[in-house]
GROMACS .gro file of C-alpha atoms in nm:
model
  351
    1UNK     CA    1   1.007   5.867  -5.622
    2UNK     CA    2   1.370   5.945  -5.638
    3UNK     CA    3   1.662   5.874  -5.348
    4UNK     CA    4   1.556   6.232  -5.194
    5UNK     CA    5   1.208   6.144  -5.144
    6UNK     CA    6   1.089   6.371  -5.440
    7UNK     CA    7   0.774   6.199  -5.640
    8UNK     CA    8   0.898   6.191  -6.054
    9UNK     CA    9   0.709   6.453  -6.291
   10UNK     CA   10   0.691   6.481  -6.638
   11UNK     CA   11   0.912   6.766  -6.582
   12UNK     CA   12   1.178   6.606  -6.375
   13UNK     CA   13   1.172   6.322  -6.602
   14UNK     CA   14   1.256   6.519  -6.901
   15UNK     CA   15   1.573   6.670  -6.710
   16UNK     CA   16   1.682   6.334  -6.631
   17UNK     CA   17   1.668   6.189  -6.984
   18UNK     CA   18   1.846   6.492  -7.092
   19UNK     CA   19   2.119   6.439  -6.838
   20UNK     CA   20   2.191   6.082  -6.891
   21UNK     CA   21   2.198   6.038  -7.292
   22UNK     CA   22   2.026   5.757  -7.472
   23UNK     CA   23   2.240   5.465  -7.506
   24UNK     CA   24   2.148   5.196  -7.826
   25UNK     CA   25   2.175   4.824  -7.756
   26UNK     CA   26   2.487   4.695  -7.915
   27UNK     CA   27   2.423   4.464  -8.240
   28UNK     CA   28   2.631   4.186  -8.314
   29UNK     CA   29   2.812   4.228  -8.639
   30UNK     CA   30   2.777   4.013  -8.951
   31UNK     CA   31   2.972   3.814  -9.114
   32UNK     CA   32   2.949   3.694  -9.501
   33UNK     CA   33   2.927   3.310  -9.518
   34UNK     CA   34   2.739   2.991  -9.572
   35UNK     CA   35   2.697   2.939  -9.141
   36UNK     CA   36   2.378   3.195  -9.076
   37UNK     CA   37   2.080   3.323  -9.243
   38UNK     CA   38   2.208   3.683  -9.239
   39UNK     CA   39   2.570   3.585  -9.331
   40UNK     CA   40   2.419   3.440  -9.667
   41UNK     CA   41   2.176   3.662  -9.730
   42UNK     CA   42   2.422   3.993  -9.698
   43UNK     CA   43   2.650   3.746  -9.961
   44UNK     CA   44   2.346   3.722 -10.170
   45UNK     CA   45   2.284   4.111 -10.177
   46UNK     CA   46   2.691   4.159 -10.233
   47UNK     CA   47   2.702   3.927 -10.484
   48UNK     CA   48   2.404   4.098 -10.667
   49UNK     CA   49   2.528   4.455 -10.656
   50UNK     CA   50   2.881   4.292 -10.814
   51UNK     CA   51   2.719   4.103 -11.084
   52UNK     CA   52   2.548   4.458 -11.190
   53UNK     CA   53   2.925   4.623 -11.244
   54UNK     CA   54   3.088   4.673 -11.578
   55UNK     CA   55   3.415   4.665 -11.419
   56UNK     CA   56   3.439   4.249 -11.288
   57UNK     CA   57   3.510   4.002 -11.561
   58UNK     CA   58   3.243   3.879 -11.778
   59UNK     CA   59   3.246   3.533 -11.620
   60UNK     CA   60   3.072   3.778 -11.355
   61UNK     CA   61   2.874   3.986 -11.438
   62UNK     CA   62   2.483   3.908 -11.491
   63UNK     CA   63   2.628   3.549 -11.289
   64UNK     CA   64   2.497   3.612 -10.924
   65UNK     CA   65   2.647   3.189 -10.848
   66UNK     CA   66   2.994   3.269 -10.996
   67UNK     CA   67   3.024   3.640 -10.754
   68UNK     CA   68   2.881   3.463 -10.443
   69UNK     CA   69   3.186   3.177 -10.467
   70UNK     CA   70   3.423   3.442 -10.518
   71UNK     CA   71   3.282   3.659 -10.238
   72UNK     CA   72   3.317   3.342 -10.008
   73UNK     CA   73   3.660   3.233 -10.153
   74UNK     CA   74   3.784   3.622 -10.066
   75UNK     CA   75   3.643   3.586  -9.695
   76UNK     CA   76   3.814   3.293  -9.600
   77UNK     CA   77   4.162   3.419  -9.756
   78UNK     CA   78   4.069   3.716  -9.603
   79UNK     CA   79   4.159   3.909  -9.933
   80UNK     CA   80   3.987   4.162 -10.162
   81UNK     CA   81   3.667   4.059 -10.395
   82UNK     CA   82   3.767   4.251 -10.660
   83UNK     CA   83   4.100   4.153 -10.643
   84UNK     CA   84   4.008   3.782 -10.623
   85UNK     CA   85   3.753   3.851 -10.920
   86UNK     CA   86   4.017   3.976 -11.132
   87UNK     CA   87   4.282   3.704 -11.064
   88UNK     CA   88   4.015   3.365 -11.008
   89UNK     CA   89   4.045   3.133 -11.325
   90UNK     CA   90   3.835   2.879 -11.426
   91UNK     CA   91   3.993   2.534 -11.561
   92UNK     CA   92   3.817   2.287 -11.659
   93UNK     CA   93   3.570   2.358 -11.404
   94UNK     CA   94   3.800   2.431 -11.124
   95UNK     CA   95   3.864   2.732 -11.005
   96UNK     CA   96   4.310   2.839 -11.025
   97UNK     CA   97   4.457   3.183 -10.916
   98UNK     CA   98   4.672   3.344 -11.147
   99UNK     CA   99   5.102   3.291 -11.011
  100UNK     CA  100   5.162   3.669 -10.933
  101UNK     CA  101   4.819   3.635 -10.700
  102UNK     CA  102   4.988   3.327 -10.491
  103UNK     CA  103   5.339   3.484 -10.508
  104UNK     CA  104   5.128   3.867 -10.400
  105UNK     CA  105   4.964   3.668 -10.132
  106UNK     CA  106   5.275   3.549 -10.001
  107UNK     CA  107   5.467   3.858  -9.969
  108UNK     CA  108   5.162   4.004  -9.789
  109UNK     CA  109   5.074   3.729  -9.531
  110UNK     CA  110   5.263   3.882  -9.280
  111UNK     CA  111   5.410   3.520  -9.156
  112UNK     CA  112   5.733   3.517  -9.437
  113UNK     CA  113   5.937   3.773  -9.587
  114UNK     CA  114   5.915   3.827  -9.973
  115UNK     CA  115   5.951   3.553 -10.179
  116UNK     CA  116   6.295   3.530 -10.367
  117UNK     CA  117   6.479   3.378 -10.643
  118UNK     CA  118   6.773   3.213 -10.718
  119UNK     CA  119   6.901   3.085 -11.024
  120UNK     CA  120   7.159   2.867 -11.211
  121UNK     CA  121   7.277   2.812 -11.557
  122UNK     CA  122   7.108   3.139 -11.674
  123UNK     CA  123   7.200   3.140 -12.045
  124UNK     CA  124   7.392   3.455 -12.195
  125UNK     CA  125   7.203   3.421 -12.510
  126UNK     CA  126   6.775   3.416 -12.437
  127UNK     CA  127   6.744   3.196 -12.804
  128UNK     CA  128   6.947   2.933 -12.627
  129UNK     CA  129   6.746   2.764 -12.370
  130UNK     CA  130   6.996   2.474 -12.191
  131UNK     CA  131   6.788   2.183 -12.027
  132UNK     CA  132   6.930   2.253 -11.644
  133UNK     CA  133   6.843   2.623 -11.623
  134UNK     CA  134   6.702   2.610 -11.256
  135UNK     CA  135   6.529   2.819 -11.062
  136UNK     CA  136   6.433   2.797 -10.691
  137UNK     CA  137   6.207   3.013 -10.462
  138UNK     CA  138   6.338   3.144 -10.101
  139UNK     CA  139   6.213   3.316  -9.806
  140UNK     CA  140   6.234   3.376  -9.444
  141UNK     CA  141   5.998   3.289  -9.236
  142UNK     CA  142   5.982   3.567  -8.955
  143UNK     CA  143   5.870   3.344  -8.659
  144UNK     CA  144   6.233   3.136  -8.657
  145UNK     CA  145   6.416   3.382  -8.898
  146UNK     CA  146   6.467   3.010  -9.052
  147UNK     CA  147   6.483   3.025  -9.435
  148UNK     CA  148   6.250   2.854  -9.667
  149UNK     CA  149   6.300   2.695 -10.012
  150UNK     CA  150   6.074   2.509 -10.231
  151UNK     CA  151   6.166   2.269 -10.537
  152UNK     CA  152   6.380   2.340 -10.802
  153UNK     CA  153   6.241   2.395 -11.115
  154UNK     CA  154   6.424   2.312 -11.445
  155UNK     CA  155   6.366   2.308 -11.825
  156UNK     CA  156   6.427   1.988 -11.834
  157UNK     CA  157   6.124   1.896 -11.551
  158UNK     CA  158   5.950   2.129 -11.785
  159UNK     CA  159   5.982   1.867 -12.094
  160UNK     CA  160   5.974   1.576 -11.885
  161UNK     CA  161   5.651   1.664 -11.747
  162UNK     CA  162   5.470   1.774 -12.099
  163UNK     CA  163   5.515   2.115 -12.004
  164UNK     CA  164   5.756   2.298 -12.237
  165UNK     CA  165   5.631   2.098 -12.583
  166UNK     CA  166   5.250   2.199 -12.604
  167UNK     CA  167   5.149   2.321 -12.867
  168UNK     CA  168   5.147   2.746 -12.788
  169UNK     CA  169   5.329   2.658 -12.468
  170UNK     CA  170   5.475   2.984 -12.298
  171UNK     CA  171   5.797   2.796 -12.161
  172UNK     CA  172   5.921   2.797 -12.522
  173UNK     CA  173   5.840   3.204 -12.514
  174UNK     CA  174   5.879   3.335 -12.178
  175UNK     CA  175   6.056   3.062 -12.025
  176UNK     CA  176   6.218   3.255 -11.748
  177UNK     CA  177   5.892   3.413 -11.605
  178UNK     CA  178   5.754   3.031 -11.595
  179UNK     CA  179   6.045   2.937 -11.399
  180UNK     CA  180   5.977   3.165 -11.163
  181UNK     CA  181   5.580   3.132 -11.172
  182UNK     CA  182   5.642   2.774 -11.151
  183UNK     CA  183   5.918   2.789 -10.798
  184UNK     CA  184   5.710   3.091 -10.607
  185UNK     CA  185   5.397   2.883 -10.621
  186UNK     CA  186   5.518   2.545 -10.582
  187UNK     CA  187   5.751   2.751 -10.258
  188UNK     CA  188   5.408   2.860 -10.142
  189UNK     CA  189   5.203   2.556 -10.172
  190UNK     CA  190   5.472   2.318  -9.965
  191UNK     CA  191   5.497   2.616  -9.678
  192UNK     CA  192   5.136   2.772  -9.664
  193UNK     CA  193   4.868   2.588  -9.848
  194UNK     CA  194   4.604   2.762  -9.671
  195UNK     CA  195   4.669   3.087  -9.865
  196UNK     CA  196   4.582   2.937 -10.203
  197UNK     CA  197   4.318   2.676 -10.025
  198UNK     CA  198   4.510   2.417 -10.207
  199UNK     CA  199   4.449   2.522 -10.556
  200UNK     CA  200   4.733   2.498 -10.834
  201UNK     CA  201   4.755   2.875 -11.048
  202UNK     CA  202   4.585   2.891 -11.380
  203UNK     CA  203   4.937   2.807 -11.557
  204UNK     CA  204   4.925   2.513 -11.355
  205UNK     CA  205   4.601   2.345 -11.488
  206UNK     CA  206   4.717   2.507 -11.832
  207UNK     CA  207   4.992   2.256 -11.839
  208UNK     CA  208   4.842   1.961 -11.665
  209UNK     CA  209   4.517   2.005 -11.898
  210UNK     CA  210   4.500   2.011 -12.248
  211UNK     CA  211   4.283   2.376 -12.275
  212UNK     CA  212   4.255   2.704 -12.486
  213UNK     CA  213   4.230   3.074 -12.362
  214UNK     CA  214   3.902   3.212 -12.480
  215UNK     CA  215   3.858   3.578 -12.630
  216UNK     CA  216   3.634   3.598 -12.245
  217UNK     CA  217   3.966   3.551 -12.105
  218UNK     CA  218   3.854   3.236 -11.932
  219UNK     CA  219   4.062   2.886 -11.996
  220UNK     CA  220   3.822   2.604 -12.173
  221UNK     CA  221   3.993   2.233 -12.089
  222UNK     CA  222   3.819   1.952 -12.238
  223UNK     CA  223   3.834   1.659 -12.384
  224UNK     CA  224   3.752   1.787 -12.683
  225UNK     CA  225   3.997   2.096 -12.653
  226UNK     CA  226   4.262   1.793 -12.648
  227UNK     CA  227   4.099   1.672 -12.999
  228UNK     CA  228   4.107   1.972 -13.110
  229UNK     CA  229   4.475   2.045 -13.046
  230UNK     CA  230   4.530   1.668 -13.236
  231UNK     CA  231   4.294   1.748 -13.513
  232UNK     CA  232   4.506   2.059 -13.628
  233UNK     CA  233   4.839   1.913 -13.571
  234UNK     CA  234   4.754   1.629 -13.792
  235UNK     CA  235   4.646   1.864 -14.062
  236UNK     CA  236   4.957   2.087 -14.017
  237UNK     CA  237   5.168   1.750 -14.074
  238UNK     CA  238   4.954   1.694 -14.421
  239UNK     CA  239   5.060   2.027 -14.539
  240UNK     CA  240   5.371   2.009 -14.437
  241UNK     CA  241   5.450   1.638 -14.550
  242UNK     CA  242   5.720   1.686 -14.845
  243UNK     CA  243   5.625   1.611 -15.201
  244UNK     CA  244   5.618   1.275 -15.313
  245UNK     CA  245   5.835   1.090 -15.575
  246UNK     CA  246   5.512   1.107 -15.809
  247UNK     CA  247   5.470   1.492 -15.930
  248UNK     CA  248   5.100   1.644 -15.926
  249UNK     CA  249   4.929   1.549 -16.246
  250UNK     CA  250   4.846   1.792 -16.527
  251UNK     CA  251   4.527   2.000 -16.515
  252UNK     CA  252   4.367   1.811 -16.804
  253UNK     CA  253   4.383   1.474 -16.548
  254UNK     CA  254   4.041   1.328 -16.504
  255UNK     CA  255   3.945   1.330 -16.102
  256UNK     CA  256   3.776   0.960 -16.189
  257UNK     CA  257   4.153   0.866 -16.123
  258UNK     CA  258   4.161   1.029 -15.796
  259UNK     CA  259   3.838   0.881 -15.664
  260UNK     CA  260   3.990   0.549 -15.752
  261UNK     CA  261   4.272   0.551 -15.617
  262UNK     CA  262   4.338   0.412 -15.225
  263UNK     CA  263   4.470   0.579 -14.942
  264UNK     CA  264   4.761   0.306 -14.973
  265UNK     CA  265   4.819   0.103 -15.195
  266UNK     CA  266   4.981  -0.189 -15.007
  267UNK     CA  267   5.054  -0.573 -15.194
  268UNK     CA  268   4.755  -0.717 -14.991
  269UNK     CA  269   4.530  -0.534 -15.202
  270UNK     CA  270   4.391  -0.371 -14.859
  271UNK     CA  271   4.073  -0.246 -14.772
  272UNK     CA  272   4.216   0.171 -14.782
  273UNK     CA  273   3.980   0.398 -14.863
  274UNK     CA  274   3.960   0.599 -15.146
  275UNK     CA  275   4.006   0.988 -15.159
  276UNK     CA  276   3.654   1.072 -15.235
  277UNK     CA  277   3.555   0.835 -14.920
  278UNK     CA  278   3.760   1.014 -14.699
  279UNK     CA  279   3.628   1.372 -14.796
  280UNK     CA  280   3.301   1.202 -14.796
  281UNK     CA  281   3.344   1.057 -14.404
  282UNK     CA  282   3.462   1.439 -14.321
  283UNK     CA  283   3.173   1.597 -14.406
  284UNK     CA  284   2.979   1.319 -14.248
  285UNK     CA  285   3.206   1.314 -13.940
  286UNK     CA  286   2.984   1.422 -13.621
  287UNK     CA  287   3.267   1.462 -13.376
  288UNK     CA  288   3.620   1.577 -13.419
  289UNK     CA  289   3.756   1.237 -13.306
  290UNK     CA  290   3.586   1.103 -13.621
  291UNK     CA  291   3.799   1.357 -13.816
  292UNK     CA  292   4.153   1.278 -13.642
  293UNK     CA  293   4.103   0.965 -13.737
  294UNK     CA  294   4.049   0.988 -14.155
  295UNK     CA  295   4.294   1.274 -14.113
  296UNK     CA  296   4.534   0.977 -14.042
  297UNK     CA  297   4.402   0.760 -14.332
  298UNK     CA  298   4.484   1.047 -14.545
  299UNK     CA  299   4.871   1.054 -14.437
  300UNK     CA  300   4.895   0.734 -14.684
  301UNK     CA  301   4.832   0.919 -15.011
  302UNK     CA  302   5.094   0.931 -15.229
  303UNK     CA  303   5.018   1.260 -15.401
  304UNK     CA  304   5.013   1.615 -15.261
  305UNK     CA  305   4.747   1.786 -15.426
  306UNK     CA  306   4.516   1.476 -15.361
  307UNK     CA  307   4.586   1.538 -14.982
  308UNK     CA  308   4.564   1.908 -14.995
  309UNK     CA  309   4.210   1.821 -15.068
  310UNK     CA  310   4.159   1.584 -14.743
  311UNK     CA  311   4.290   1.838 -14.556
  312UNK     CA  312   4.087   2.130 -14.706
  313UNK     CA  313   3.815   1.930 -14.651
  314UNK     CA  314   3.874   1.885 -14.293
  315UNK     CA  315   3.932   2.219 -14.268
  316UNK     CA  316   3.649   2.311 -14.348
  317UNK     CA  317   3.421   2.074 -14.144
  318UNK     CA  318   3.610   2.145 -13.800
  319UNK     CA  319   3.543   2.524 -13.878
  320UNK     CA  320   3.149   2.430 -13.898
  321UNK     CA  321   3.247   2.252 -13.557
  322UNK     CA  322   3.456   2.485 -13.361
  323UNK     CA  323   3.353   2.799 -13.531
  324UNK     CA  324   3.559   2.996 -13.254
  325UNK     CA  325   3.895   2.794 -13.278
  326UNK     CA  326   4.170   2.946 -13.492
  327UNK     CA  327   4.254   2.671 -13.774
  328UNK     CA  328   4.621   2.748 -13.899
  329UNK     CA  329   4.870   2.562 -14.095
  330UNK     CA  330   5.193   2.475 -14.034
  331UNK     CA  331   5.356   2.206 -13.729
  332UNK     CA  332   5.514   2.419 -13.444
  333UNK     CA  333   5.771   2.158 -13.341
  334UNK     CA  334   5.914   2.184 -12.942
  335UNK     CA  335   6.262   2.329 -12.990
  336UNK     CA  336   6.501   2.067 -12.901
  337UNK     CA  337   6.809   2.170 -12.675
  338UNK     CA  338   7.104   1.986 -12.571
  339UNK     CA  339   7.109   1.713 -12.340
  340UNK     CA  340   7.169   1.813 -11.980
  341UNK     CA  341   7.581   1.765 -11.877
  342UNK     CA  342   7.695   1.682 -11.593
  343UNK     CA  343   7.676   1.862 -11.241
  344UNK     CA  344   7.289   1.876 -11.192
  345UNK     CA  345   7.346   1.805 -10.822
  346UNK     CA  346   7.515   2.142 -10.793
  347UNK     CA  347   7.294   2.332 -10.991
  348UNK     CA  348   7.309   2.662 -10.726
  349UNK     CA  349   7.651   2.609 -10.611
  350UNK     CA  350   7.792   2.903 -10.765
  351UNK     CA  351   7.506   3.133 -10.792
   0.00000   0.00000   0.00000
């Protein structure tokens, strides 16, 4: 019965439904993650329908592991998936953001304004590269109004810390974009951590490590990567080692003599071996270490064409090994620039 006294019909009940509208229980919203059931299970079912698209990176796609980290990497930065996808780097098995991803995350936090730069001893001419060009990120961080700086980066930290003389190295190329790389992240990493989680950019672990960019587009660092890297410098020095005193025999010379002959001939009689035993150890050699190391025996011959062989030979077994690494010739020396003068405590006093 109602308040009036009136006993309900299905009649009067209909009415009153239609007056009062239905009104669905409200359901808790949910969130991707590792902490529930449903939180990993909606990652799970993201993750697959990601690992399906053409459009991520091929470290991605078919890899349902590799999109569920990135999925929960972009929730707790709060950021994009695809745009973490496309910017996530993997060094030796760590994962690094690319610099203009820190330095984009920066500007957008909402907690600084945009990251700046200032500079000093900017050369005129780009071919000359002086040892205390410096460059130091800036902001202002809108809470205060205070401004922020972070450390002052210099080519000649660059070559102090290994940076600027690896082999392919882009400071020797691009040297002012890695100054500024370098400053914006080490600006955000000593104000705001959290944004990057504490991971260094892929240039970063690039420098640190001794790796290779793969055709993938993916960084592999290893210690074999490092071999590697020795390996073909040490053949690059054997074809570029000058021509000894002794000219390259005739073509009628018997290559008995060669076989003969020791790596170095010292007054000890020592043990060197011969240049048939070290083309013989090559093509025996079951790691690439093995092959640095006669690749050094072979610096001791006296005459060119008898090393030319070595290092064909090694050439040819480290392409069996690394079928996918590039193996040029010729030594890509660090350009060496003058020492730095004086006035390094001033460096942005007149910029």
């Amino acid at each position: 019965m109602n308040e009036a006294g009136n006993q309900f019909t299905p009649a009067n009940k209909l009415e009153l439904m239609a007056r009062e509208p239905y009104q669905a229980m409200p359901q808790e919203s949910v969130t991707m993650g590792f902490d529930s059931k449903q939180g990993f299970e909606l990652m799970q079912r993201g993750a697959t329908l990601l690992s399906k698209s053409t459009l991520v990176p091929k470290e991605y796609q078919d890899n349902l592991p590799n999109c569920v980290v990135a999925l929960n990497m972009a929730s707790r930065i709060r950021a994009d998936p695809m745009m973490v996808m496309q910017n996530l780097y993997i060094v030796h098995n760590k994962p690094s953001w690319s610099a203009q991803f820190v330095i984009a995350c920066f500007n957008q936090c909402g907690r600084f304004s945009a990251m700046k730069f200032r500079w000093a001893n900017r050369p005129a001419d780009p071919d000359s590269i002086p040892d205390n060009w410096a460059c130091q990120a800036y902001a202002t961080e809108l809470a205060t109004g205070d401004e922020i700086s972070g450390p002052t980066i210099t080519i000649k930290m660059a070559k102090k810390e290994g940076w600027y003389g690896k082999s392919g190295s882009k400071w020797q190329t691009i040297p002012e974009l890695m100054l500024m790389y370098r400053a914006g992240a080490w600006l955000q990493r000593t104000h705001a951590p959290d944004i990057s989680m504490g991971l260094r950019t892929a240039e970063e672990e690039s420098d640190i490590i001794e790796s290779r960019r793969t055709d993938q587009g993916t960084f592999v660092a290893d210690a074999q990567a490092k071999t590697e890297t020795r390996v073909i410098d040490k053949m690059d020095i054997l074809a570029n080692k000058e021509q000894a005193t002794n000219k390259p025999p005739a073509a009628n010379d018997v290559a008995e003599q060669a076989e003969d002959k020791p790596a170095e001939a010292n007054d000890d009689d020592s043990k060197a071996p011969t240049m048939s035993e070290l083309i013989k150890g090559i093509k025996a050699a079951k790691d690439v270490d093995h092959i640095a190391e006669l690749l050094d025996l072979a610096r001791g011959i006296k005459r060119q064409d008898w090393r030319d062989k070595v290092m064909e030979a090694g050439r040819i077994r480290l392409k069996e090994m690394l079928p996918n690494t590039e193996i040029g010739v010729g030594h890509r020396p660090a350009p060496v620039a003058d020492a730095v003068g004086a006035g390094d405590s001033s460096l942005f006093g007149d910029d």
